[in-house]
Coordinates of N, CA and C in Angstrom, one line a residue:
Chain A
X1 N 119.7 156.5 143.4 CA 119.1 155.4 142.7 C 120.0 154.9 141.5
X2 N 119.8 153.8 141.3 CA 121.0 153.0 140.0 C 120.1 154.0 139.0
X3 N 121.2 154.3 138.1 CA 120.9 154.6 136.6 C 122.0 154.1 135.5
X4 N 121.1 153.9 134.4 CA 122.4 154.0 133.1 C 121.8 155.7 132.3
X5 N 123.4 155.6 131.9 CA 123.3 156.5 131.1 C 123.5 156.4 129.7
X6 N 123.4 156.5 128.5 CA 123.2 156.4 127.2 C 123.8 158.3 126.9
X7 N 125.5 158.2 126.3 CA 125.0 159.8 125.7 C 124.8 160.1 124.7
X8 N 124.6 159.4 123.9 CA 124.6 159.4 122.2 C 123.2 158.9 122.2
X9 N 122.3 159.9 121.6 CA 120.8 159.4 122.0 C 120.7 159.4 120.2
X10 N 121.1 160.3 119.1 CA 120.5 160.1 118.2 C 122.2 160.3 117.0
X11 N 122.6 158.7 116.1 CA 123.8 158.6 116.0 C 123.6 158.4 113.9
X12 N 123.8 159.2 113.7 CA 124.2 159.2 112.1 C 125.8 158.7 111.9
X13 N 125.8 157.7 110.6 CA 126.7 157.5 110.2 C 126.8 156.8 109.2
X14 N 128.0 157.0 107.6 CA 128.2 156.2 107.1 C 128.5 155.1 106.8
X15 N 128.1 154.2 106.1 CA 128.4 152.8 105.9 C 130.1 152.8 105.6
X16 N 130.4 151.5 106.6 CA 131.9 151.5 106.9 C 132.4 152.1 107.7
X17 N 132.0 153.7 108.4 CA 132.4 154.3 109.4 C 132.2 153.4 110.7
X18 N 133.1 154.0 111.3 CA 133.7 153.1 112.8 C 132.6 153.7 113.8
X19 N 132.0 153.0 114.7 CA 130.8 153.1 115.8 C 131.1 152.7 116.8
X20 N 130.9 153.7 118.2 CA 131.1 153.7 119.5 C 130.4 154.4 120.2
X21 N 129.0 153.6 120.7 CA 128.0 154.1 121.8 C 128.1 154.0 123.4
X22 N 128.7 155.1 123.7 CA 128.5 155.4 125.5 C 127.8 154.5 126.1
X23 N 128.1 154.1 127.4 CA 127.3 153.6 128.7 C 127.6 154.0 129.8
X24 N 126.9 154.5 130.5 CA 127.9 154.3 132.1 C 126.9 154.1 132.8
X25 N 126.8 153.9 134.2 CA 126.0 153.6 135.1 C 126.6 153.5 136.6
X26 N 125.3 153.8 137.5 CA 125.9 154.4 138.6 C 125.6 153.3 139.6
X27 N 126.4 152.3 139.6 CA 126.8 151.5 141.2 C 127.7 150.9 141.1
X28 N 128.2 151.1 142.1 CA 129.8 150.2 142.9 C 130.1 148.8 143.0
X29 N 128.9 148.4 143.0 CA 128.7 146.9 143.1 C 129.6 146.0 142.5
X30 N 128.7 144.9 142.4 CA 128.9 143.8 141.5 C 127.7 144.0 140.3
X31 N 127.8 144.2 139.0 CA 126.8 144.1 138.0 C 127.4 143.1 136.5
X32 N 126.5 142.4 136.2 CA 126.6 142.3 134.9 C 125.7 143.1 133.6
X33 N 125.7 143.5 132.8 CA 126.2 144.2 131.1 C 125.8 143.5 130.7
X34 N 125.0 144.4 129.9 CA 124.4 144.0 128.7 C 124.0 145.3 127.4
X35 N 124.5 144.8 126.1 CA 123.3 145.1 125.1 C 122.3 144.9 124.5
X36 N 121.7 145.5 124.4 CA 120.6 144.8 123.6 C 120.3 145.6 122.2
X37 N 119.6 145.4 121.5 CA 119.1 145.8 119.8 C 118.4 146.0 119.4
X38 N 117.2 146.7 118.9 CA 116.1 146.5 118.5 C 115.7 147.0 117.0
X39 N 116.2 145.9 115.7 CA 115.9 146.9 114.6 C 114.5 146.9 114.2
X40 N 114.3 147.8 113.8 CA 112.5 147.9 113.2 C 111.9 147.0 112.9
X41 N 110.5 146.7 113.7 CA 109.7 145.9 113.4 C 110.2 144.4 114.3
X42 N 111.2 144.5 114.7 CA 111.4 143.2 115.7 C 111.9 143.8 117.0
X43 N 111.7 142.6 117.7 CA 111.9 143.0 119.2 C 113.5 142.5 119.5
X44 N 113.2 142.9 120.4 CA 115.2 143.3 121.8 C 115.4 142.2 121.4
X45 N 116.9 142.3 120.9 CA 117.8 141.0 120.4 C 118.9 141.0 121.8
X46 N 119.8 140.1 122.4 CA 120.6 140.7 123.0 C 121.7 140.4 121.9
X47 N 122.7 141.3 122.7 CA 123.7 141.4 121.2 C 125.0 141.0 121.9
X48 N 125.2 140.9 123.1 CA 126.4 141.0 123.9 C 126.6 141.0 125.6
X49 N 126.6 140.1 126.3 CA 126.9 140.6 127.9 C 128.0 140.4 128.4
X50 N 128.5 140.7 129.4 CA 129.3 140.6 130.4 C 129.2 140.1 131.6
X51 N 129.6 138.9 132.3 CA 129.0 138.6 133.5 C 130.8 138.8 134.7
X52 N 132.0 138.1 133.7 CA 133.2 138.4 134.6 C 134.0 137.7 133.5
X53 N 135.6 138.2 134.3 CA 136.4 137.6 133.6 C 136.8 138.8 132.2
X54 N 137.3 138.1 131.1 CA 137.8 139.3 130.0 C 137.1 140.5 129.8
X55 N 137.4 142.1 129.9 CA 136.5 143.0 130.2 C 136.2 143.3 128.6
X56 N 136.9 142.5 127.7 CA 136.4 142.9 126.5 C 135.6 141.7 126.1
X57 N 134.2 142.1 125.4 CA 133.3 141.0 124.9 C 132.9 141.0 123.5
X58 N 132.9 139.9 123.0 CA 132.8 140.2 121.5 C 130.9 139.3 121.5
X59 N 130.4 140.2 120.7 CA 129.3 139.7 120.3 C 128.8 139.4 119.1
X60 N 127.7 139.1 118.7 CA 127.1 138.9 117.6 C 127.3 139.9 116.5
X61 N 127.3 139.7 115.3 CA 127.5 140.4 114.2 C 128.3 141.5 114.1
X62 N 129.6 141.0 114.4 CA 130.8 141.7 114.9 C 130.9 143.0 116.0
X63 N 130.2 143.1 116.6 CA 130.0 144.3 117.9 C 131.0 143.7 119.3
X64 N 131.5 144.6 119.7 CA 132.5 144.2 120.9 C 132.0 145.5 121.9
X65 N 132.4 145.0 122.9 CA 132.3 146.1 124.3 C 132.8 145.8 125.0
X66 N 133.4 146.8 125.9 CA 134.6 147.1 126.8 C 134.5 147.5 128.3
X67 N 134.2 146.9 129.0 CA 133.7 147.1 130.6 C 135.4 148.0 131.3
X68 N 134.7 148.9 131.7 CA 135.6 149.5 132.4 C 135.2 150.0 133.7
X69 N 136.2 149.2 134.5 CA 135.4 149.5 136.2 C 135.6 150.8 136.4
X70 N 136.9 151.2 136.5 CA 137.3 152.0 137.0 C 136.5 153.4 136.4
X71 N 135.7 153.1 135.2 CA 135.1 154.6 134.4 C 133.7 154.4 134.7
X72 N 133.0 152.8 135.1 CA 131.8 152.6 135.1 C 130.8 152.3 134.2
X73 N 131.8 152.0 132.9 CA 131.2 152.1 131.6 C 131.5 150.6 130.6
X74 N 130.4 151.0 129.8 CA 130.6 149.6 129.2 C 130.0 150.0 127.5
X75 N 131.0 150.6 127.4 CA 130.7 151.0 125.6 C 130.9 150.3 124.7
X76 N 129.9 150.6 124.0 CA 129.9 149.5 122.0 C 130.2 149.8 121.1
X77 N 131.1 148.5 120.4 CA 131.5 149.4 119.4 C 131.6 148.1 118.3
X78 N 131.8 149.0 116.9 CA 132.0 147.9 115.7 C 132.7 148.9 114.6
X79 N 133.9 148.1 114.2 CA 134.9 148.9 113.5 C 134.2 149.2 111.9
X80 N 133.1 148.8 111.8 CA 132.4 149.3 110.1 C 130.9 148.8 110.0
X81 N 130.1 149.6 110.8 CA 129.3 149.6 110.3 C 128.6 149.3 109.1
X82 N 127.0 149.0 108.8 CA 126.9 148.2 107.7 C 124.8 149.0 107.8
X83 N 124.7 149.3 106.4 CA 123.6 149.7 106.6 C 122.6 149.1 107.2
X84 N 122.6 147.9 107.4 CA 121.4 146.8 108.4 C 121.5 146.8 109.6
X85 N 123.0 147.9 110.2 CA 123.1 147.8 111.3 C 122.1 149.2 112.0
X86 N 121.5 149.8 111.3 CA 119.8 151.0 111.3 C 119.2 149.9 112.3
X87 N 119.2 150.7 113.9 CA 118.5 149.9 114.8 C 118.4 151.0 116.0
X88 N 117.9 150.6 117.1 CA 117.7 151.1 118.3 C 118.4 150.5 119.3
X89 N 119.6 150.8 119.9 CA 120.4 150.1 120.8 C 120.2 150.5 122.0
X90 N 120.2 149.2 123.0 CA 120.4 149.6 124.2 C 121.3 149.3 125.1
X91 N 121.7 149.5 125.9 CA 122.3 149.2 127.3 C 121.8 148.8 128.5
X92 N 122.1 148.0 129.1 CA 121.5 147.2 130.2 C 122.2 146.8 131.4
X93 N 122.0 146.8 132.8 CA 122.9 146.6 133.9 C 122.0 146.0 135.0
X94 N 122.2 144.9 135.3 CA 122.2 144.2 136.5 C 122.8 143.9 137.6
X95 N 122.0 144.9 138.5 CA 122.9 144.9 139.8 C 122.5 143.3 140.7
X96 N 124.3 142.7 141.1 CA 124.0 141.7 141.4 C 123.8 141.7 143.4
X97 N 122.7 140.9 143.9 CA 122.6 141.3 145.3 C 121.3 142.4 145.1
X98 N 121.6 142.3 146.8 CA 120.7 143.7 147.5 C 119.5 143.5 146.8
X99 N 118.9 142.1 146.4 CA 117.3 142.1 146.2 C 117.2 142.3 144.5
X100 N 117.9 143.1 144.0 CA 118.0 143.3 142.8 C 118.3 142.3 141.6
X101 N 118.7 141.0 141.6 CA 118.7 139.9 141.0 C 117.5 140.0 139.8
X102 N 117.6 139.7 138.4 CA 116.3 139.6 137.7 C 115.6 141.2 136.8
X103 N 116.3 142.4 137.7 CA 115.9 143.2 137.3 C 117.2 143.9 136.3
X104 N 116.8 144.2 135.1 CA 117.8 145.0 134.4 C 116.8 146.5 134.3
X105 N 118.0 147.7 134.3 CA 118.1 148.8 134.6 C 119.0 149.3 133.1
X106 N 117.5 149.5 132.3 CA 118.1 150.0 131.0 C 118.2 152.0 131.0
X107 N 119.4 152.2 129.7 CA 119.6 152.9 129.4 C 118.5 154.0 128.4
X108 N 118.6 155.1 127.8 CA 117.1 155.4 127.3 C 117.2 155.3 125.6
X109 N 118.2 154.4 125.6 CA 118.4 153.4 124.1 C 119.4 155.2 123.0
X110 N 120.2 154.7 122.1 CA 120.3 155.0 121.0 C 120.1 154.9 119.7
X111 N 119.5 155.6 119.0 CA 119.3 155.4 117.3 C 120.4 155.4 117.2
X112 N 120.6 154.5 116.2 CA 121.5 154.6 115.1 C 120.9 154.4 113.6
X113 N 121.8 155.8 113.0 CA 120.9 155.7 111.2 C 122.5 155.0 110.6
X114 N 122.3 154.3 109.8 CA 123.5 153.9 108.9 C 123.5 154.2 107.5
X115 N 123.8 155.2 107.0 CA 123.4 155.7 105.4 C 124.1 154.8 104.5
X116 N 123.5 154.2 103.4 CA 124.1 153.3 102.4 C 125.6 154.5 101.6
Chain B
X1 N 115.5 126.2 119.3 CA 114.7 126.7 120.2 C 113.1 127.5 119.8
X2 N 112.4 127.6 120.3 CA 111.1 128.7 120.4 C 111.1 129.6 121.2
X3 N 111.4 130.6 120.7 CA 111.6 131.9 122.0 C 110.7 132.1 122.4
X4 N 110.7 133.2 122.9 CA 109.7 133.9 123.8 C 108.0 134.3 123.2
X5 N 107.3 133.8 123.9 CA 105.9 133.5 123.1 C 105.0 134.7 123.9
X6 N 104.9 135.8 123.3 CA 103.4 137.0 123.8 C 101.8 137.0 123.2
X7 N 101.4 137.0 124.2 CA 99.9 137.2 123.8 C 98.8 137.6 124.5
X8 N 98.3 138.6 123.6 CA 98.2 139.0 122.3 C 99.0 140.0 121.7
X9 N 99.3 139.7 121.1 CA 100.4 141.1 120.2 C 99.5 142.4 120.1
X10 N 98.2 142.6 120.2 CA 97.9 143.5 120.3 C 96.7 143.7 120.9
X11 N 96.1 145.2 121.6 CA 95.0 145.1 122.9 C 94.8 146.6 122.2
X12 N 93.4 147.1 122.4 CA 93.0 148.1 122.6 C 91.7 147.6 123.9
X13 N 92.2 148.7 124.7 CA 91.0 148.3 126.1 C 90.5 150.2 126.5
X14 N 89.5 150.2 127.1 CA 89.0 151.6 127.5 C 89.2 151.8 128.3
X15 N 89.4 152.8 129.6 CA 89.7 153.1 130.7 C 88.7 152.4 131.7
X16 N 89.3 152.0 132.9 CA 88.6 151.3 134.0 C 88.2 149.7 133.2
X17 N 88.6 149.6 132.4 CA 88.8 147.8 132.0 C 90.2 147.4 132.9
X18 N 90.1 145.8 132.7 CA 91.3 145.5 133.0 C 91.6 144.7 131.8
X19 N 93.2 144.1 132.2 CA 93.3 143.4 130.8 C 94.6 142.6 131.4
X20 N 94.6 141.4 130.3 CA 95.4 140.3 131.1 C 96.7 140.0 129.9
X21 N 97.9 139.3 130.4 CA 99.1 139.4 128.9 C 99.8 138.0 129.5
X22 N 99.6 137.5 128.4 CA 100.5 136.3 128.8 C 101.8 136.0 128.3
X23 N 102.7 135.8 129.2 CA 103.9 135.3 128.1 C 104.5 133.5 128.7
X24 N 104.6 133.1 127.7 CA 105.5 131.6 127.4 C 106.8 131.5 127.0
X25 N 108.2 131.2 128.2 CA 109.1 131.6 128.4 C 110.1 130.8 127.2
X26 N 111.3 130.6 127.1 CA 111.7 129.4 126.3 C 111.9 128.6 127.1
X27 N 111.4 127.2 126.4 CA 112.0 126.4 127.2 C 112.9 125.9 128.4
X28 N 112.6 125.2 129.1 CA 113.9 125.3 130.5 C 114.2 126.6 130.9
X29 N 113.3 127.7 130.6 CA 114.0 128.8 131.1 C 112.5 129.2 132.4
X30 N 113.2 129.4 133.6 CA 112.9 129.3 134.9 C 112.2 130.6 135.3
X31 N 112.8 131.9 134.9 CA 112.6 133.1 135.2 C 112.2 134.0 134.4
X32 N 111.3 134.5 134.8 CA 110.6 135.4 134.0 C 110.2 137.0 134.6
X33 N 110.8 138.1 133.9 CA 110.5 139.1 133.9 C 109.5 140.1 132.8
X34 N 109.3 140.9 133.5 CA 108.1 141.8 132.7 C 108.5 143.1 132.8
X35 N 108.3 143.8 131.2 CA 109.1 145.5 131.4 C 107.9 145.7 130.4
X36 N 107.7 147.4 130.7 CA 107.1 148.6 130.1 C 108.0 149.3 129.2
X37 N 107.6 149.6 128.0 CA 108.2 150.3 127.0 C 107.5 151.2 126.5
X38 N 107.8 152.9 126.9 CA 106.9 154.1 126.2 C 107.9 155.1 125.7
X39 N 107.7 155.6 124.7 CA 108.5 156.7 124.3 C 109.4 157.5 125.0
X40 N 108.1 158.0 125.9 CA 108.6 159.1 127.5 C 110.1 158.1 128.5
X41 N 109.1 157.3 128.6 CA 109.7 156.6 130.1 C 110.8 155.4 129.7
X42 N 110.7 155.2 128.1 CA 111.9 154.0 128.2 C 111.4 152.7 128.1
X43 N 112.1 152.0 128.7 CA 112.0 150.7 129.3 C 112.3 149.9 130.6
X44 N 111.0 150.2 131.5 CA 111.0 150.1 132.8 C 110.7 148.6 133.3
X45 N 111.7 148.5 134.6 CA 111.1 147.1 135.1 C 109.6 147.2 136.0
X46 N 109.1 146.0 135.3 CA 107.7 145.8 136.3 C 108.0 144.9 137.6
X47 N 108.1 143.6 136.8 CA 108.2 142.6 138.6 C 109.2 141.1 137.5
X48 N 109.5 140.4 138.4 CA 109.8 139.1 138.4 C 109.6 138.1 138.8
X49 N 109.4 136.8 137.9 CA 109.2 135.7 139.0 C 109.8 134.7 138.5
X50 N 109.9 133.7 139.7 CA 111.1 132.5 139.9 C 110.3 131.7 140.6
X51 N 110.3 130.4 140.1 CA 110.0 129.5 141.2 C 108.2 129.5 141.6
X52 N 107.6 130.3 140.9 CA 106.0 131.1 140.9 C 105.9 132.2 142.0
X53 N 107.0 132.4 142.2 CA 107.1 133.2 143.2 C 107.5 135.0 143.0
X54 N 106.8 135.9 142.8 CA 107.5 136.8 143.2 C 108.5 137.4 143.8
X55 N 109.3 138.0 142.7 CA 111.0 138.0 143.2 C 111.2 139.5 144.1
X56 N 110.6 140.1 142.6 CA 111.4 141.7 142.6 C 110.1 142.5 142.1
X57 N 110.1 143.8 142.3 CA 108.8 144.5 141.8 C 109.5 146.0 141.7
X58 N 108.9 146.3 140.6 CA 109.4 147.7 139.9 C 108.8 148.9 140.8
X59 N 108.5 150.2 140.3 CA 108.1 151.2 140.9 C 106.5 151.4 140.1
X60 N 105.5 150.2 140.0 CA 104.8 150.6 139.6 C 103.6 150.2 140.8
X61 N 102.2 150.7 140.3 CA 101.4 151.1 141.2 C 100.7 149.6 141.6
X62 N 99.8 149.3 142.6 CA 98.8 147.8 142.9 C 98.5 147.4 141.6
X63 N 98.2 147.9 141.0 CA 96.8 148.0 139.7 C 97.5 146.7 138.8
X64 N 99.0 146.9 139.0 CA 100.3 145.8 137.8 C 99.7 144.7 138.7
X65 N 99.7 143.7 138.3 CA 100.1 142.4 139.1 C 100.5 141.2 138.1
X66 N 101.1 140.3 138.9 CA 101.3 139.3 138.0 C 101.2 138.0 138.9
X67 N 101.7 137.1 138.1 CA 101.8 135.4 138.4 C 102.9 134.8 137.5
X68 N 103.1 133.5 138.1 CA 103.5 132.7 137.2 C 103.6 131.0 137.5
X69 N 103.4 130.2 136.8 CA 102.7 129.4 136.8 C 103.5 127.9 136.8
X70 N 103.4 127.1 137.3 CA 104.3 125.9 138.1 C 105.4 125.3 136.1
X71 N 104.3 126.1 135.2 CA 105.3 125.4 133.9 C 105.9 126.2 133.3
X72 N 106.5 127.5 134.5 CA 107.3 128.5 134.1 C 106.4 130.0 133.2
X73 N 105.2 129.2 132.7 CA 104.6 130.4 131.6 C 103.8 131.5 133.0
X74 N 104.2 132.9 132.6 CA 103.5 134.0 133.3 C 102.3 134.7 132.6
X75 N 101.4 135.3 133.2 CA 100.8 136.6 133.0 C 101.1 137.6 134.2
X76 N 100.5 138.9 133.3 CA 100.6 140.1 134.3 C 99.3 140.7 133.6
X77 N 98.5 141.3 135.1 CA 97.0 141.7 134.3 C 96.9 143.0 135.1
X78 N 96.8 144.1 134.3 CA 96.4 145.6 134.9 C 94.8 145.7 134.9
X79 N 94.6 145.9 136.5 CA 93.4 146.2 136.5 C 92.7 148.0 136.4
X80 N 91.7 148.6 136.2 CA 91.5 149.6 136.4 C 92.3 150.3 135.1
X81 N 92.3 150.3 133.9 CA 93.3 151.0 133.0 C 93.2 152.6 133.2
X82 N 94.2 152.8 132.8 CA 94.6 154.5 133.1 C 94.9 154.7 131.1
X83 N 94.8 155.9 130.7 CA 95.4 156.2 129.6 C 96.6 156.0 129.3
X84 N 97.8 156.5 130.5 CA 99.0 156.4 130.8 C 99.3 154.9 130.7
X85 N 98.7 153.7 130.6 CA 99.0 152.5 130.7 C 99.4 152.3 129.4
X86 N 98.8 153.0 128.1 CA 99.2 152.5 126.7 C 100.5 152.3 126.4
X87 N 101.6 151.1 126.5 CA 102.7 150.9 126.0 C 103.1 149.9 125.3
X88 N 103.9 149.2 125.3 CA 104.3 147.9 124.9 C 105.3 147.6 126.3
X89 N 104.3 146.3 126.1 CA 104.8 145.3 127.7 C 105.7 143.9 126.8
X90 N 106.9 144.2 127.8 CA 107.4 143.1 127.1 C 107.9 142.3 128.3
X91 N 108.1 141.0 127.9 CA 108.6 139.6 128.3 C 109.5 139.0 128.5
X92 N 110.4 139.2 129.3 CA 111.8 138.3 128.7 C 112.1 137.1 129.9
X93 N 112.7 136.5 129.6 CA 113.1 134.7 130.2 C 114.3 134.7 129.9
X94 N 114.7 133.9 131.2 CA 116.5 133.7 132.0 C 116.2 132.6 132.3
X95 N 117.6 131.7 132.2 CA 117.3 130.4 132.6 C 117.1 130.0 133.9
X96 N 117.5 130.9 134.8 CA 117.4 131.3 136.2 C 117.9 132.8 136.6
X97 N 117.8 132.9 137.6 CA 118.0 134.5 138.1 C 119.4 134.8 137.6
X98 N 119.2 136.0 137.0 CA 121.0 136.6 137.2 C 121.6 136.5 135.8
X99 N 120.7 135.8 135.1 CA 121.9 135.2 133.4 C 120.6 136.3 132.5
X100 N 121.5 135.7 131.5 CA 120.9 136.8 130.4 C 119.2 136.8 130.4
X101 N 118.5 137.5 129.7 CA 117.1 137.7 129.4 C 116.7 138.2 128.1
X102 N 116.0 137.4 127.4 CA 116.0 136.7 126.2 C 114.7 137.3 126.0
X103 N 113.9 138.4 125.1 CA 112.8 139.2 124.9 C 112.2 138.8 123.6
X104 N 110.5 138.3 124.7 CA 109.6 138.0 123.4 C 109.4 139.3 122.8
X105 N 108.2 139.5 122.1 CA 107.9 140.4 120.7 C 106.9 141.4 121.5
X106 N 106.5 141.1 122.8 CA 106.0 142.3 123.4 C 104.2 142.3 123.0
X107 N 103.2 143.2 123.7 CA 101.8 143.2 123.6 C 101.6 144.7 123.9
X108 N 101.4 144.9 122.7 CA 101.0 146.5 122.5 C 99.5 147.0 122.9
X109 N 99.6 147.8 123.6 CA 98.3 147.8 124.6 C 98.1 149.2 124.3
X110 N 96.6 149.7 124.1 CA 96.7 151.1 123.4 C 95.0 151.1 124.5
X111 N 95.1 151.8 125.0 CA 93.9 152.0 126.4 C 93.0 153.6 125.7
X112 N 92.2 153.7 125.9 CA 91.3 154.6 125.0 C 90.1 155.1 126.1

């Protein structure tokens, strides 16, 4: 069965320190990537997708990710963190075809704490 | 724009009720999906629809159903509630199949 994986389930860090949250996921296919955000008290922002073309994507509020076929992964990252950046991140993959169109196949999200 | 519109933001229902959730997609956006959000299990897909039509349907039991309605706005109404049903159901809208999905604020359902 498709899965994502998420390994970084619960991520401390200082403000300023450099952030890089895991993805991978299991199909061969064709997919597009996604992250998504959720800081307290609001709902899933997306933050960043992938559909083709440059495997590096720059998103909102300075966050970029990096699709890598050949690893299966599509990890987040932001070179300095900022204490507002205190949220619940996810990862998201849509397999394109095989009926699956419409459905994303999320990861089991990361905290991230950012200490002032 | 007006994002993604849920309602009611919040439900408490008893077991063997049913209960209905509507969402109102953004504008011009065509496609609508529906996911479960619980501590345990994450954030699982339910079903999707395009066109009022049923696309895709998740691993969940008869009891989920949904619709959706020629001006794009969906509901999904569980009948028969289970305890296990308490989560937050959320809503998200694509402008068509395949592109991003844009998440309303969800309808926290707490079954008792």
């Amino acid at each position: 069965a498709q899965s994502v994986s998420q390994h970084n389930h619960h991520v401390i860090l200082s403000e300023a320190a450099s952030l890089e949250l895991g993805c991978n996921y299991s199909y061969g296919g064709t997919v597009n990537l996604f992250w998504y955000v959720q800081y307290p008290g609001q709902h899933l922002q997306l933050l960043l997708k992938y559909f083709s073309g440059d495997p590096l994507v720059k998103g909102i509020k300075g966050f970029e990710a990096e699709f890598i076929k050949s690893k299966f992964s599509f990890n987040l990252r932001k070179p300095s963190v900022q204490w507002s950046d205190t949220a619940e991140y996810f990862c998201a993959v849509n397999v394109q075809g095989s009926g699956n169109t419409g459905k994303l196949i999320f990861g089991q999200g990361t905290t991230l704490q950012v200490k002032p | 724009k007006a994002g993604v519109t849920q309602t009611p933001r919040y439900l408490i229902k008893t077991r063997g009720q049913q209960v209905t959730l509507s969402c109102s997609p953004i504008s011009g956006h065509r496609s609508v999906s529906w996911y479960q959000q619980t501590p345990g299990q994450g954030l699982q897909f339910l079903f999707e629809y395009f066109s009022e039509t049923q696309r895709n349907k998740g691993n969940f039991p008869g009891r989920f159903s949904g619709r959706q309605f020629s001006n794009s706005r969906s509901e999904m109404n569980v009948s028969t509630l289970e305890l296990g049903d308490s989560a937050l159901y959320l809503c998200a809208s694509s402008l068509r199949r395949g592109t991003a999905q844009y998440f309303g604020p969800g309808t926290r359902l707490l079954v008792l």
